[in-house]
XYZ file of C-alpha atoms in Angstrom:
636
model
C 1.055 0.736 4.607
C 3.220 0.125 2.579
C -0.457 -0.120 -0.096
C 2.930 -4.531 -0.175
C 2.727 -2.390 -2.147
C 4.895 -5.258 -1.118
C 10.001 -9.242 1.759
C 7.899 -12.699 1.589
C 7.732 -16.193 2.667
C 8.090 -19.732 1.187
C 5.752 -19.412 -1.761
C 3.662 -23.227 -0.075
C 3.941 -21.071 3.041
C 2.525 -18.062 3.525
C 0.441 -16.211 0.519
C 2.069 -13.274 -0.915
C 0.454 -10.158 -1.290
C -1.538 -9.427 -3.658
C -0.608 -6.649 -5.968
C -1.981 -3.179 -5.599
C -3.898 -4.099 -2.086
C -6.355 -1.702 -2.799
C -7.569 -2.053 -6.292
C -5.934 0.341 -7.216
C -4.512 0.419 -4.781
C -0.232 -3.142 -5.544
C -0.104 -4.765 -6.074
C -1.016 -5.502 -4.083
C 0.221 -3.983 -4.499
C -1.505 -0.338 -4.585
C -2.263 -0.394 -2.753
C -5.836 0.777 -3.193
C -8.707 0.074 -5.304
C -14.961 -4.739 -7.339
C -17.787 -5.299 -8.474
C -20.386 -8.542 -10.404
C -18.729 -9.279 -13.889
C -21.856 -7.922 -15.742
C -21.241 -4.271 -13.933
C -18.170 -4.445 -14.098
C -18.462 -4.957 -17.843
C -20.848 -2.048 -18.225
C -18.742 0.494 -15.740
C -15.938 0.059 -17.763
C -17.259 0.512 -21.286
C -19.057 3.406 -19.588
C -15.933 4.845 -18.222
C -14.283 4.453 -21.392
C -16.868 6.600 -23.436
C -16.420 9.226 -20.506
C -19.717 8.949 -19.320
C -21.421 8.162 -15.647
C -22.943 4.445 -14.559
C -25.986 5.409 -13.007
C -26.117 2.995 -9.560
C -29.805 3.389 -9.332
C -32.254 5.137 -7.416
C -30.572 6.047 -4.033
C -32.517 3.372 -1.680
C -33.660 4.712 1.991
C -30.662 4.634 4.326
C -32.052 3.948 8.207
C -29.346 3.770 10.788
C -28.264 0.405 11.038
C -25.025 1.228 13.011
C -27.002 -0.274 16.199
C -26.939 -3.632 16.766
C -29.688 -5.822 18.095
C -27.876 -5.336 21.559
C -27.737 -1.944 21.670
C -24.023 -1.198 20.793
C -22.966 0.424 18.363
C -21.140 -0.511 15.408
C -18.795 0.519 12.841
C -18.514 -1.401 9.980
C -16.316 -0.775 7.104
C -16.412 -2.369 3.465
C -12.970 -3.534 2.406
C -12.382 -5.145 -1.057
C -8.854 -6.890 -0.343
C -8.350 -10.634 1.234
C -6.578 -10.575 4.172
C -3.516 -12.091 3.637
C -2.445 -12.842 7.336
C -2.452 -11.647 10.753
C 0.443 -12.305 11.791
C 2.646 -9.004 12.154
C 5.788 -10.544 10.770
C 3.698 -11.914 7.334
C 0.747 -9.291 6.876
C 1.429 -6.784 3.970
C -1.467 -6.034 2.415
C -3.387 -2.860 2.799
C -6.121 -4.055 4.943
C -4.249 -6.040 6.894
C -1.323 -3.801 7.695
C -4.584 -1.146 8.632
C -5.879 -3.284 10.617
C -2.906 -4.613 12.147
C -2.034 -1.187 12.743
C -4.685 -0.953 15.243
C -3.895 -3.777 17.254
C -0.900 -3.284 17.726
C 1.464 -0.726 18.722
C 4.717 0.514 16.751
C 7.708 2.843 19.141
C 6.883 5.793 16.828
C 3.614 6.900 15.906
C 2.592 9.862 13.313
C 1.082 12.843 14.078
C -2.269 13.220 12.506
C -2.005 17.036 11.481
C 1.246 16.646 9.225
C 2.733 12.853 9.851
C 5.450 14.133 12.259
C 7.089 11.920 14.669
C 5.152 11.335 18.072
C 5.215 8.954 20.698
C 3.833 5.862 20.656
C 4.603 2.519 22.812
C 7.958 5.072 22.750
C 7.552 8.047 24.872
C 10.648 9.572 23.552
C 13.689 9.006 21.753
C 17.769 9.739 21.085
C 21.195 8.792 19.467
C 24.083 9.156 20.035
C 26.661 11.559 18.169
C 27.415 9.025 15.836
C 24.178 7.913 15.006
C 25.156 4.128 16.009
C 23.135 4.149 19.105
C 19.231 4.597 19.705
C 17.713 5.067 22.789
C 13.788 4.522 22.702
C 12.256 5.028 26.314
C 9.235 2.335 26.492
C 6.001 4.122 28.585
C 5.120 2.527 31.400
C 1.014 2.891 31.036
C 1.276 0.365 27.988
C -0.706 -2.990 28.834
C -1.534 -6.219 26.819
C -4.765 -7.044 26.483
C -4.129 -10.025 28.478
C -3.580 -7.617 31.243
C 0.267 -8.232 31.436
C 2.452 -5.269 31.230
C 4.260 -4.175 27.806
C 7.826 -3.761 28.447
C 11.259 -2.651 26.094
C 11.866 -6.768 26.600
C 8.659 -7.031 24.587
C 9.962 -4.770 21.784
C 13.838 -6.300 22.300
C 12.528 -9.336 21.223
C 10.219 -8.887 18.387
C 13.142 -6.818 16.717
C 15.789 -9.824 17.565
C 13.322 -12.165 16.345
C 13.411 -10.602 12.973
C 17.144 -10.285 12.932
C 17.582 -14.408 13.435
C 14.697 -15.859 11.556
C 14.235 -14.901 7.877
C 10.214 -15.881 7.931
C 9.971 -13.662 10.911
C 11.468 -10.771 8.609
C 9.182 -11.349 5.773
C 7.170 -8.444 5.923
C 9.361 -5.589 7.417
C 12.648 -7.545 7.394
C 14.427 -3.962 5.916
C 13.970 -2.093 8.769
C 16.113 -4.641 10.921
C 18.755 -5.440 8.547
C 20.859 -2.922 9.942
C 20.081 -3.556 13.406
C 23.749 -4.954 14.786
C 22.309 -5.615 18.213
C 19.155 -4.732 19.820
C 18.726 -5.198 23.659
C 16.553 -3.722 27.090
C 18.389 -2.938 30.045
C 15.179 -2.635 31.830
C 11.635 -2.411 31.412
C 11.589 1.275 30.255
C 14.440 1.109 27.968
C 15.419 -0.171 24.525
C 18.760 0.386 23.136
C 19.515 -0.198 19.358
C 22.881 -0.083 17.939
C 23.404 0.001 14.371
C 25.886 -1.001 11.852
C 25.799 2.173 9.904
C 23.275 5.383 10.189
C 20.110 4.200 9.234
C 17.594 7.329 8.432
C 14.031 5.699 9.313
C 15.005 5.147 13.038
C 11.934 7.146 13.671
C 9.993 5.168 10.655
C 10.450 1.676 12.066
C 6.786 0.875 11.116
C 7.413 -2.335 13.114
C 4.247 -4.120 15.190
C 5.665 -4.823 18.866
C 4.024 -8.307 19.324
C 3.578 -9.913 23.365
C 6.765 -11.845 23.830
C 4.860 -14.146 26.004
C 2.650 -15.200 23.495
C 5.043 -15.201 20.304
C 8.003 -16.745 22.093
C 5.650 -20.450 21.605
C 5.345 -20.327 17.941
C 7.068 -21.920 15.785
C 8.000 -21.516 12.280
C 6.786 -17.991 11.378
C 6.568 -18.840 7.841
C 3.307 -20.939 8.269
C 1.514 -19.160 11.431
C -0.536 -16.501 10.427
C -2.417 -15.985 13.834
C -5.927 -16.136 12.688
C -6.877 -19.117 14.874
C -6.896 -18.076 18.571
C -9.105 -15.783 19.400
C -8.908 -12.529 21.138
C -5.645 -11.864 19.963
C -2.979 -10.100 22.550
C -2.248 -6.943 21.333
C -1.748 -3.321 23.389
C -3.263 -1.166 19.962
C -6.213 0.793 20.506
C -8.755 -2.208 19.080
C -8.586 -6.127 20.008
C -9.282 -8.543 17.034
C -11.703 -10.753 18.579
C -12.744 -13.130 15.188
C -11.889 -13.558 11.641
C -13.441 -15.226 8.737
C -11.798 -15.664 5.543
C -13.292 -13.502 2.918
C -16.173 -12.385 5.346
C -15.386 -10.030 8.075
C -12.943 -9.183 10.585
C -14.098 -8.092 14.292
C -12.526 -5.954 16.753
C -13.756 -4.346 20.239
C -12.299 -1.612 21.949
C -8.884 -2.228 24.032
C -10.371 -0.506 27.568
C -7.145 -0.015 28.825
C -5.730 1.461 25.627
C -3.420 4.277 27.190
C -4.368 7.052 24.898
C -8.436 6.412 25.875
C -10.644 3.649 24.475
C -12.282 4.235 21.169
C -15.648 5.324 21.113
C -17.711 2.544 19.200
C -18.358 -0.410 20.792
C -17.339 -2.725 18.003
C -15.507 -2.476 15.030
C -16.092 -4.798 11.871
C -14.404 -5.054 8.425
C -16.757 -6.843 5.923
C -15.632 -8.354 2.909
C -16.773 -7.270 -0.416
C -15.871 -8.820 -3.479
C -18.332 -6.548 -5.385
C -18.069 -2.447 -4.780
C -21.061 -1.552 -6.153
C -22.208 -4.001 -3.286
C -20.507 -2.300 -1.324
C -21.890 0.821 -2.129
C -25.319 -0.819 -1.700
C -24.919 -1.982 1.523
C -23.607 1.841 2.559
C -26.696 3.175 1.067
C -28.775 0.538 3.017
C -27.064 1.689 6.121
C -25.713 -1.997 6.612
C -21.981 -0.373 6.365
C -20.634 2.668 7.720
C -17.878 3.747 5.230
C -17.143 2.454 1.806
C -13.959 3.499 0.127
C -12.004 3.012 -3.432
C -15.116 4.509 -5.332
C -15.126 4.661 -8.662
C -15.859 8.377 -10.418
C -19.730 6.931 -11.258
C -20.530 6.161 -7.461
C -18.628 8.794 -6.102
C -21.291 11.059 -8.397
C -24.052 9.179 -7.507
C -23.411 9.462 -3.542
C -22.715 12.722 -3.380
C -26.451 13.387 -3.523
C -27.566 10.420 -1.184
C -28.732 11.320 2.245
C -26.793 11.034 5.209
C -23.502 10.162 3.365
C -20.552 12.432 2.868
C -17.671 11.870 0.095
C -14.596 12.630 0.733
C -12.261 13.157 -2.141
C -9.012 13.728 -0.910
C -5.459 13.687 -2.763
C -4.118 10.223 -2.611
C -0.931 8.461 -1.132
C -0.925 5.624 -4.294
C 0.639 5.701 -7.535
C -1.052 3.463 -10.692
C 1.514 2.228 -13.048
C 3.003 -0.396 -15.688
C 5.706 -3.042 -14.247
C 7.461 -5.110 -16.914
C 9.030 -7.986 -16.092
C 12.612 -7.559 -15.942
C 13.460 -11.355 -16.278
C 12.491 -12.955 -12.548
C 15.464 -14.271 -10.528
C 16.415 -15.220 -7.543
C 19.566 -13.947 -5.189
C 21.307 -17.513 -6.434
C 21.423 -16.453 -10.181
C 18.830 -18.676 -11.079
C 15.928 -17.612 -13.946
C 12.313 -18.233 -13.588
C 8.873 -17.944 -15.119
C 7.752 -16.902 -18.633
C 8.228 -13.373 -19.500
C 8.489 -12.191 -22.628
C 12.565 -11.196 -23.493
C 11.757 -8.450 -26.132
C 10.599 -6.309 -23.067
C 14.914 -6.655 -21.645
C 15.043 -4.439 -24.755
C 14.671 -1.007 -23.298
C 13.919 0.462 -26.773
C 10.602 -1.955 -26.654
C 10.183 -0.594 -23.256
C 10.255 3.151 -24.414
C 7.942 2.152 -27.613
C 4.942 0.747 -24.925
C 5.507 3.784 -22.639
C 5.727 6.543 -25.681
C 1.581 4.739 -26.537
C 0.096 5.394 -23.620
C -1.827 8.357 -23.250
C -2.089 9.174 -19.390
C -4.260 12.339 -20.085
C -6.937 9.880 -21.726
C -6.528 7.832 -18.911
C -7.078 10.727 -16.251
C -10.006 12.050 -18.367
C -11.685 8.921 -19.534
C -10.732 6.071 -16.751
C -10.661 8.175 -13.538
C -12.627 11.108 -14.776
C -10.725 13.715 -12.754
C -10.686 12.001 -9.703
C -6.229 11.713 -10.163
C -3.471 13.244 -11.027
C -1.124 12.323 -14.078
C 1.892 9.859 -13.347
C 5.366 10.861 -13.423
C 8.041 10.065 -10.674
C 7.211 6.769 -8.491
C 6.234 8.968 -5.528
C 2.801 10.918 -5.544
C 2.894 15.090 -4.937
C 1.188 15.093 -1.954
C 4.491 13.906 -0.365
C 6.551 17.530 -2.123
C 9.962 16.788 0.038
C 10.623 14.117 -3.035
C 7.725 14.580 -5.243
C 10.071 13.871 -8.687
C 9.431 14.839 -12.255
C 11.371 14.249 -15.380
C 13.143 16.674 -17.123
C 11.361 18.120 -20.677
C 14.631 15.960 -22.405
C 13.886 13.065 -19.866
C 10.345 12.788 -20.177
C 7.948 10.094 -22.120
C 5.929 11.581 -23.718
C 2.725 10.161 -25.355
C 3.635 10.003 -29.033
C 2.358 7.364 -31.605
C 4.666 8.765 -34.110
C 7.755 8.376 -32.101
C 7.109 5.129 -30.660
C 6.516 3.492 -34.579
C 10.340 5.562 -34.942
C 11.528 3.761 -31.613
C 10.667 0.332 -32.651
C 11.773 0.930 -35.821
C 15.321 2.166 -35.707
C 15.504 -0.867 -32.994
C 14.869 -3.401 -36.066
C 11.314 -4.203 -34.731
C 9.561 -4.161 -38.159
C 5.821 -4.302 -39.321
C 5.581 -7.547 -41.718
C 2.765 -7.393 -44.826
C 0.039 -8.421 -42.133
C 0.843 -4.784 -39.749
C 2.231 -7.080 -37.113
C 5.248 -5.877 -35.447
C 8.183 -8.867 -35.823
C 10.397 -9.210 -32.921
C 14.245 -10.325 -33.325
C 13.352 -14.087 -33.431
C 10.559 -13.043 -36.235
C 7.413 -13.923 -34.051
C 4.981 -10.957 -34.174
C 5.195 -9.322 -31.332
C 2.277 -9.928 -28.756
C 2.183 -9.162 -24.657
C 0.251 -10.534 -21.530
C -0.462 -7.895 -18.743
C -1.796 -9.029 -15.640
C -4.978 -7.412 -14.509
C -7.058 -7.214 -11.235
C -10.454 -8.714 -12.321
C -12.460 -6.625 -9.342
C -10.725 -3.266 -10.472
C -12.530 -2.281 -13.427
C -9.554 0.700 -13.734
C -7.142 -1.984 -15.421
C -9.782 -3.294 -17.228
C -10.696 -0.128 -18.587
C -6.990 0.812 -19.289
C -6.162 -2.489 -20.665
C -8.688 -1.739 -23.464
C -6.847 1.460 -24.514
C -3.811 -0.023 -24.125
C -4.808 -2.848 -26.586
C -5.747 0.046 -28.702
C -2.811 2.085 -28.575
C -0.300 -0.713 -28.817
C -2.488 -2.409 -31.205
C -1.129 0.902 -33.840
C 2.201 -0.610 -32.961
C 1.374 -3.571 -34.323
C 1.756 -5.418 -30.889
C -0.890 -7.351 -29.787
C -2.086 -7.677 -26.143
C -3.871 -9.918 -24.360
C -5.239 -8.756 -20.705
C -5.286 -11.297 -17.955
C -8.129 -10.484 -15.304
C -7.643 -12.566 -12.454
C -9.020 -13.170 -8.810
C -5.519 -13.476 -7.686
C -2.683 -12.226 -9.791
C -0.182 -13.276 -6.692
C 0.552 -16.648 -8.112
C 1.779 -16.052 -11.410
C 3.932 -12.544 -10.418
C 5.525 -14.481 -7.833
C 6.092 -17.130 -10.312
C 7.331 -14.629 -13.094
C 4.932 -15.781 -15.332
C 4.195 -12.282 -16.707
C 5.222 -9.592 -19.146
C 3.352 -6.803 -17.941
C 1.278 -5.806 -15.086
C -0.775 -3.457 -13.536
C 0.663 -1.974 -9.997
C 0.977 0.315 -7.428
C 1.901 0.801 -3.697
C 0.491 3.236 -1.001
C 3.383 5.866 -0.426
C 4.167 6.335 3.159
C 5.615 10.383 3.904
C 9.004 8.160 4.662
C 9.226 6.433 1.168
C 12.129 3.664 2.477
C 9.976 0.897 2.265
C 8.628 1.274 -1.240
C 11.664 2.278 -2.518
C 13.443 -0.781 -0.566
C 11.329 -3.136 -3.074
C 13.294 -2.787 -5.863
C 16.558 -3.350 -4.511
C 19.008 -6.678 -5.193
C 18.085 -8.015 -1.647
C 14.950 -7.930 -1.993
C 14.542 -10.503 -4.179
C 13.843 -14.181 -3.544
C 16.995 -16.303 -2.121
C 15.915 -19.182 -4.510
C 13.168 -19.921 -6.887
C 11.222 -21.808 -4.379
C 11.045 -18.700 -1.702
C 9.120 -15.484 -2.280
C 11.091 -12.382 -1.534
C 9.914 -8.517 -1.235
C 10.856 -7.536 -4.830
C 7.691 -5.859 -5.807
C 8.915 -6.810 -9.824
C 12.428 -8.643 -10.018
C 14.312 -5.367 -10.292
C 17.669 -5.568 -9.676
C 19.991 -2.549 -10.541
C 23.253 -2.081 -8.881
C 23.328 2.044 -9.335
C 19.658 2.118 -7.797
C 21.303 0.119 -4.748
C 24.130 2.244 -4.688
C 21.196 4.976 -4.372
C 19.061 3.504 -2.129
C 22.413 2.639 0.251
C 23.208 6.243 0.214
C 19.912 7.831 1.432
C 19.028 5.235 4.161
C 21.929 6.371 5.863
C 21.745 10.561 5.149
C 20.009 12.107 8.331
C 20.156 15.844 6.357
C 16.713 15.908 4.722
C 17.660 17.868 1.803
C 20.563 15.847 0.699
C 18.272 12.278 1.592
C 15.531 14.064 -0.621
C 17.813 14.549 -3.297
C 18.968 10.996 -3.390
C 15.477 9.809 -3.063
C 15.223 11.735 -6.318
C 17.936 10.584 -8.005
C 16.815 7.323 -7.532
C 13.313 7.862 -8.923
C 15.049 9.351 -11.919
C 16.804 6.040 -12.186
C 14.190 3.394 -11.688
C 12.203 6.157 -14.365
C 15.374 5.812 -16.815
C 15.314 1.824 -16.539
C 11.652 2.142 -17.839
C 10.825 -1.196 -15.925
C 7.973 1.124 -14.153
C 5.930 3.095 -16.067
C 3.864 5.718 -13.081
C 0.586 6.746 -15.723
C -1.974 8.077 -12.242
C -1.790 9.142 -8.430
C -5.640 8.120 -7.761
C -7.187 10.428 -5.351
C -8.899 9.030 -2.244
C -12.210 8.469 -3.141
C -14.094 7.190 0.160
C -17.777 7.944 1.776
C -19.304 7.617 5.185
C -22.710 7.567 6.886
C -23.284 10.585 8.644
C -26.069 9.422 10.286
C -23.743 6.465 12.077
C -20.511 8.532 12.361
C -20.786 11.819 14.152
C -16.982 13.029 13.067
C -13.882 10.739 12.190
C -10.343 12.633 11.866
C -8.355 12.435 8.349
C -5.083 12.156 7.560
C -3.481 15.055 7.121
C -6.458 16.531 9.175
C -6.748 19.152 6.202
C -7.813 17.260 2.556
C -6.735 13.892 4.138
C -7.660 10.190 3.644
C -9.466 8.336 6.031
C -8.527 4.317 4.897
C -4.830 3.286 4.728
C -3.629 5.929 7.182
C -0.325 6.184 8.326
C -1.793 5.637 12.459
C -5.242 4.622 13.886
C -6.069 8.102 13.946
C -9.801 7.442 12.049
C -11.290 4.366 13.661
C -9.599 5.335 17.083
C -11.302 8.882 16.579
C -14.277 8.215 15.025
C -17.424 8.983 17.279
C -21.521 7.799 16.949
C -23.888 9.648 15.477
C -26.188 9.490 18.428
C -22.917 10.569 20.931
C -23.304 13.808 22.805
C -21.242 16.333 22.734
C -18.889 15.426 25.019
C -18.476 12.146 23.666
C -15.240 12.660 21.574
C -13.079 15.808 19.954
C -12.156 14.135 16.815
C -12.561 16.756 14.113
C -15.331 16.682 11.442
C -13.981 16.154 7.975
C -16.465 15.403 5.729
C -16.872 17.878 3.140
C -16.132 16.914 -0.474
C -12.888 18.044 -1.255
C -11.816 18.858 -4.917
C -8.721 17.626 -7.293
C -7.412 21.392 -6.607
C -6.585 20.337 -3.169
C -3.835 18.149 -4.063
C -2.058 21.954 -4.869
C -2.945 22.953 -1.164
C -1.585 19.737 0.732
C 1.669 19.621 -1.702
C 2.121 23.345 -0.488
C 1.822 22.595 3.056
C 3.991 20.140 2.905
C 6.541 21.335 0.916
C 8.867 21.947 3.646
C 8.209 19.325 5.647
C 10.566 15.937 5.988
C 10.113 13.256 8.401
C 11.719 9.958 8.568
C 9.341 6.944 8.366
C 8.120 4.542 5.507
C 3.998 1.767 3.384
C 2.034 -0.350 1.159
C -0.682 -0.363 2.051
C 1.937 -1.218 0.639
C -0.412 -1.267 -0.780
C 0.519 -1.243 -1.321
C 1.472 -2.072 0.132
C 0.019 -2.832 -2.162
C-alpha cells in the first residue's frame, strides 16, 4: 500500500521509507522485491546471460506449520525492515500489510474486483454538493481491549492528522481537504470538505483507539513497537516485534467479520531470499514471495508448494534527481545538474533497452514500462503516443547529446557544459539483485554514450535520497486501483517544509502543470473524465522525463500446500496474495490439516502465466473505483 512507494517525519525522527518496499518493489519504494553477496553475485551474472541459477536439490519439506504446542502457524518470509508501527508513520510495504490487518480503515475493498465495501463503515453518503460525508460506524466493532469502537474513535484519528503535521506523515493527503471532521454519536461520522475530494471512498486511513493514542505525545518519535499487545479492532492483534527478526500476531476473537483460522501469524525477516526460499522448502515458512525467475523455476517442481505468478500492481523505473528542495526554496544534497538538462534526460532514457531487460533481468516474469501506472489497473493504464514515445535507440541518443553540445573528447568521454566528462551515481538496493543486474547494462549502454556510471548498492538507500545525495535511482511504488496516493507524491506539497524535515516527495518533483493536474482529478467524481486527467498527468510526469517506467514485475510468490489448505487472491481471478489492497489472504487463509468446514476461502494456487495480465486488464477495463498504495511500496 502505497508499495511508500512513499509524507514523512523529521529526518532524526522517524526513518523514512525505504525505496521500492519490496525489492522491487520503492522505493521503497516499490514497492516489492535478497539474498548472501556471493549469490547474489552469481544470480545476477546468471540472469544477465539469460540463463537459470540452479537453487539446489529441492530438500524434503515436512510440515512444520505446527508448533511445539499444537497450534498452528503461518509464517511468512518478508525481505523489507519494518519501518514503524505506528499508523500515522508506517509506509512501507510490509508494514502498511501488516498494519492493514490490525487495524481497520471505514472502507474496505472487495476481494473479487477492489470495489467499495464496508468496513469499520457499514455504509456511506454525500450530500448534493459533495461537501458533506456521512460514514455510518457498525456497532459490532470492538478493540481488542474489549472497549467498543465508536465514529469518536475515527473523529479523532482524522482530526489528529488535520492539527499535527507528524501525525499526517504517512497519509497526511487524504486529510488535507478535510475542513472539519466530527461524530454526533457513536454510529455516525460526518466529514465536510473544502472542495470535492474523489477518494472519499479510498481514505486508506488506520482508525487507531482514541483511548490509547490520545496519551502519546509527539507522533514524530513514537512508533508503537514497545507495548505489547497492541489495541487494534483488525482481524489479527500484533502481540511482539523484533527489529529485523519477526513480527507476531494472533487472531482478534472478536473480529466482527469471524476470527481467522490459524492460530498465529508470524512475519520473519529475511535479509537473504534464497534463504528464504530455503526455509519454504524446509517447511520452516509458509509463503515466500518476490521470487526471482531462477527460484520461481526451481519451485515449481518442489513438492507441496504452489507458485503463483500473477500480474503485478508495481512499476520498476529510473528517478533522476530533479535538484532536492524544500517548500522554503532552499537546495540540498549532491545531484548531478547536467541531469536539469532534459536533453541529458532523453539521451539516458533513449539507452535503455527495456525488452533486454524483460528478457534477460526478469525473464518473462513482467511486462515492459510505459505510463507510471501498471495495465492491470485499464481505467488509466497510459501509453505514449508513437511521436511521444522513447524509444530504445543508441543512434539517437549519441544525436540527442550531441545537438545539446554534450561532446565526446579524444578519450570517448562525453564532456558536459563545465567540460568534466560526464559520469552518474544511481542508487541501488544491494538485496535486489534486479538493479544490480540492470545497473550492469545500464553501465553498458550508457557507457556507448560515453557516460560513465557508477552503481551504489546499499543496505539502506533512505539516507542519502532523503538527503538528495543522488543522481539516479532505482524505484517503484505498489499501485493501488485508486492511484491518488502515488500520484500525490510528486506534487509541490509534498515535499519537505525545510531541509531538516522529510516530506512525501517520492523524488523532489515539483511541477506546477502536474499540480494543476493532480488538483483537477482529486476533485472529478465522473470516472471517465478523472481517468482522463489521471492520464494526462502520466503523460506529463512521462514528458518531464524525471521518471523513466522500464517494467511492471509480475507477482511472483509461493506457498506450502501442505500448511495452507486455500488462501484467497486479490482479484480472486490471477491475483496477488502479498501487498493486497485488504486482509483478504491471511484473514482467509485456512490449515492444511482443517476439515472441510473449516473455512470457504477459495483455492488459488495454480501457476498463472504472463498472458493473464491480458485477462485481468480486460476484466477490468470498465471498472473505476475511488481509493489509493505503496506498498507504497511502495509504497514502496
Amino acid at each position: 500500500m502505497v508499495e511508500r512507494v512513499p509524507p514523512r517525519t523529521p529526518r532524526q525522527a522517524a526513518p523514512r521509507p525505504v525505496h521500492r518496499p519490496e525489492p522491487r518493489p520503492v522505493r521503497q519504494r516499490s514497492r516489492p522485491r535478497l539474498r548472501h553477496l556471493l549469490a547474489s553475485v552469481a544470480a545476477s551474472a546468471a540472469l544477465v546471460a539469460g540463463s537459470v541459477v540452479p537453487l539446489g536439490p529441492l530438500l524434503p519439506a515436512p510440515q512444520q506449520a505446527r508448533a511445539a504446542d499444537g497450534k498452528n502457524v503461518l509464517t511468512v518470509a518478508v525481505s523489507q525492515s519494518i519501518d514503524s508501527l505506528s499508523p500515522f508513520l508506517a509506509q512501507r510495504l510490509t508494514s502498511t500489510s501488516i498494519l492493514r490487518l490490525a487495524n481497520e480503515y471505514l472502507v474496505n475493498y472487495d476481494p473479487k474486483d477492489a470495489h467499495p465495501i464496508p468496513g469499520f463503515a457499514t455504509a456511506w453518503k454525500s450530500s448534493a454538493d459533495k461537501l458533506t460525508w456521512t460514514f455510518t460506524i457498525r456497532g459490532d466493532s470492538k478493540w481488542s481491549d474489549g472497549k467498543k469502537a465508536t465514529a469518536e474513535d475515527a473523529a479523532w484519528t482524522f482530526n489528529k492528522m488535520m492539527t499535527d503535521p507528524n501525525a499526517a506523515t504517512a497519509n497526511g493527503n487524504f486529510t488535507a481537504n478535510f475542513d472539519q471532521v466530527t461524530a454526533p454519536d457513536p454510529a455516525t461520522l460526518v466529514v465536510k470538505l473544502k472542495k470535492p475530494q474523489a477518494t472519499m471512498t479510498a481514505l486508506d486511513v488506520p482508525i487507531v483507539p482514541k483511548h490509547i493514542w490520545e496519551k502519546v505525545g509527539d507522533f514524530s518519535k513514537f512508533n508503537n513497537d514497545k507495548t505489547f499487545p497492541i489495541v487494534g479492532n483488525g482481524p489479527f492483534v500484533i502481540t511482539d516485534y523484533k527489529v529485523d527478526q519477526y513480527v507476531r500476531l494472533k487472531p482478534n476473537k472478536d473480529f466482527w467479520r469471524g476470527a481467522p483460522k490459524f492460530d498465529e501469524l508470524v512475519f520473519k525477516y529475511y535479509k537473504d531470499g534464497d534463504a528464504a526460499v530455503a526455509a519454504l522448502q524446509k517447511g520452516e515458512v509458509s509463503f515466500a514471495s518476490n521470487l526471482t525467475p531462477a527460484q520461481a523455476t526451481a519451485l515449481r517442481s518442489a513438492k507441496d508448494i504452489k507458485v503463483n505468478n500473477a500480474p503485478g500492481r508495481r512499476f520498476y523505473a529510473l528517478a533522476t534527481n530533479p535538484g532536492a528542495r524544500s517548500k522554503d526554496g532552499k537546495e540540498f544534497g549532491n545531484g548531478n545538474a547536467a541531469l536539469l538538462d532534459p536533453a541529458v534526460r532523453k539521451a539516458l532514457f533513449q539507452a535503455v533497452d527495456r525488452g533486454t531487460i524483460i528478457d534477460k533481468v526478469f525473464q518473462g516474469y513482467a511486462v515492459e514500462g510505459q505510463g507510471y501506472i501498471p495495465p492491470r489497473f485499464a481505467s488509466y493504464f497510459w501509453q505514449p503516443s508513437d511521436s511521444q514515445k522513447i524509444a530504445y535507440d543508441p543512434a539517437a541518443a549519441a544525436k540527442t547529446l550531441d545537438d545539446a553540445g554534450y561532446r565526446k573528447n579524444g578519450d570517448g568521454k562525453r564532456l558536459g557544459k563545465d567540460g568534466k566528462p560526464l559520469n552518474f551515481r544511481i542508487l541501488c538496493h544491494a538485496t535486489d539483485p534486479n538493479d544490480k543486474s540492470i545497473g550492469k547494462y545500464l553501465q553498458e549502454w550508457w557507457g556507448t554514450l560515453g557516460i560513465g556510471l557508477k552503481v551504489e548498492c546499499l543496505d539502506n538507500v533512505s539516507d542519502p535520497w532523503l538527503a538528495g545525495d543522488y543522481d539516479l535511482a532505482f524505484d517503484g511504488w505498489s499501485v493501488n486501483p485508486d492511484p491518488d496516493f502515488v500520484l500525490s507524491i510528486h506534487t509541490c506539497g509534498s515535499l519537505p517544509a525545510t531541509p531538516k524535515d522529510s516530506g512525501a516527495t517520492d523524488n523532489f518533483i515539483c511541477d506546477k502543470k502536474f499540480d494543476e493536474l493532480y488538483a483537477r482529478q482529486s476533485a472529478e467524481y465522473d470516472t471517465a473524465k478523472r481517468a482522463d486527467l489521471v492520464k494526462q498527468m502520466e503523460s506529463r510526469l512521462y514528458d518531464t522525463g524525471y521518471m523513466n517506467v522500464m517494467a511492471y514485475p509480475n507477482a511472483v510468490e509461493a506457498y506450502r500446500t501442505d500448511q495452507i489448505k486455500s488462501i484467497t487472491t486479490m482479484p480472486e481471478t490471477a491475483g496477488n496474495i502479498w501487498g493486497q489492497d485488504g486482509y483478504w489472504s491471511w484473514w482467509s487463509a485456512t490449515p492444511a490439516d482443517a476439515g472441510d468446514g473449516s473455512g470457504g476461502s477459495s483455492s488459488t494456487g495454480v501457476l498463472i502465466g504472463i498472458g493473464a495480465v491480458v485477462v485481468v486488464a480486460a476484466a477490468l477495463g470498465g471498472f473505476f473505483v475511488l481509493r489509493r498504495r505503496s506498498t507504497a511500496e511502495d509504497r514502496e
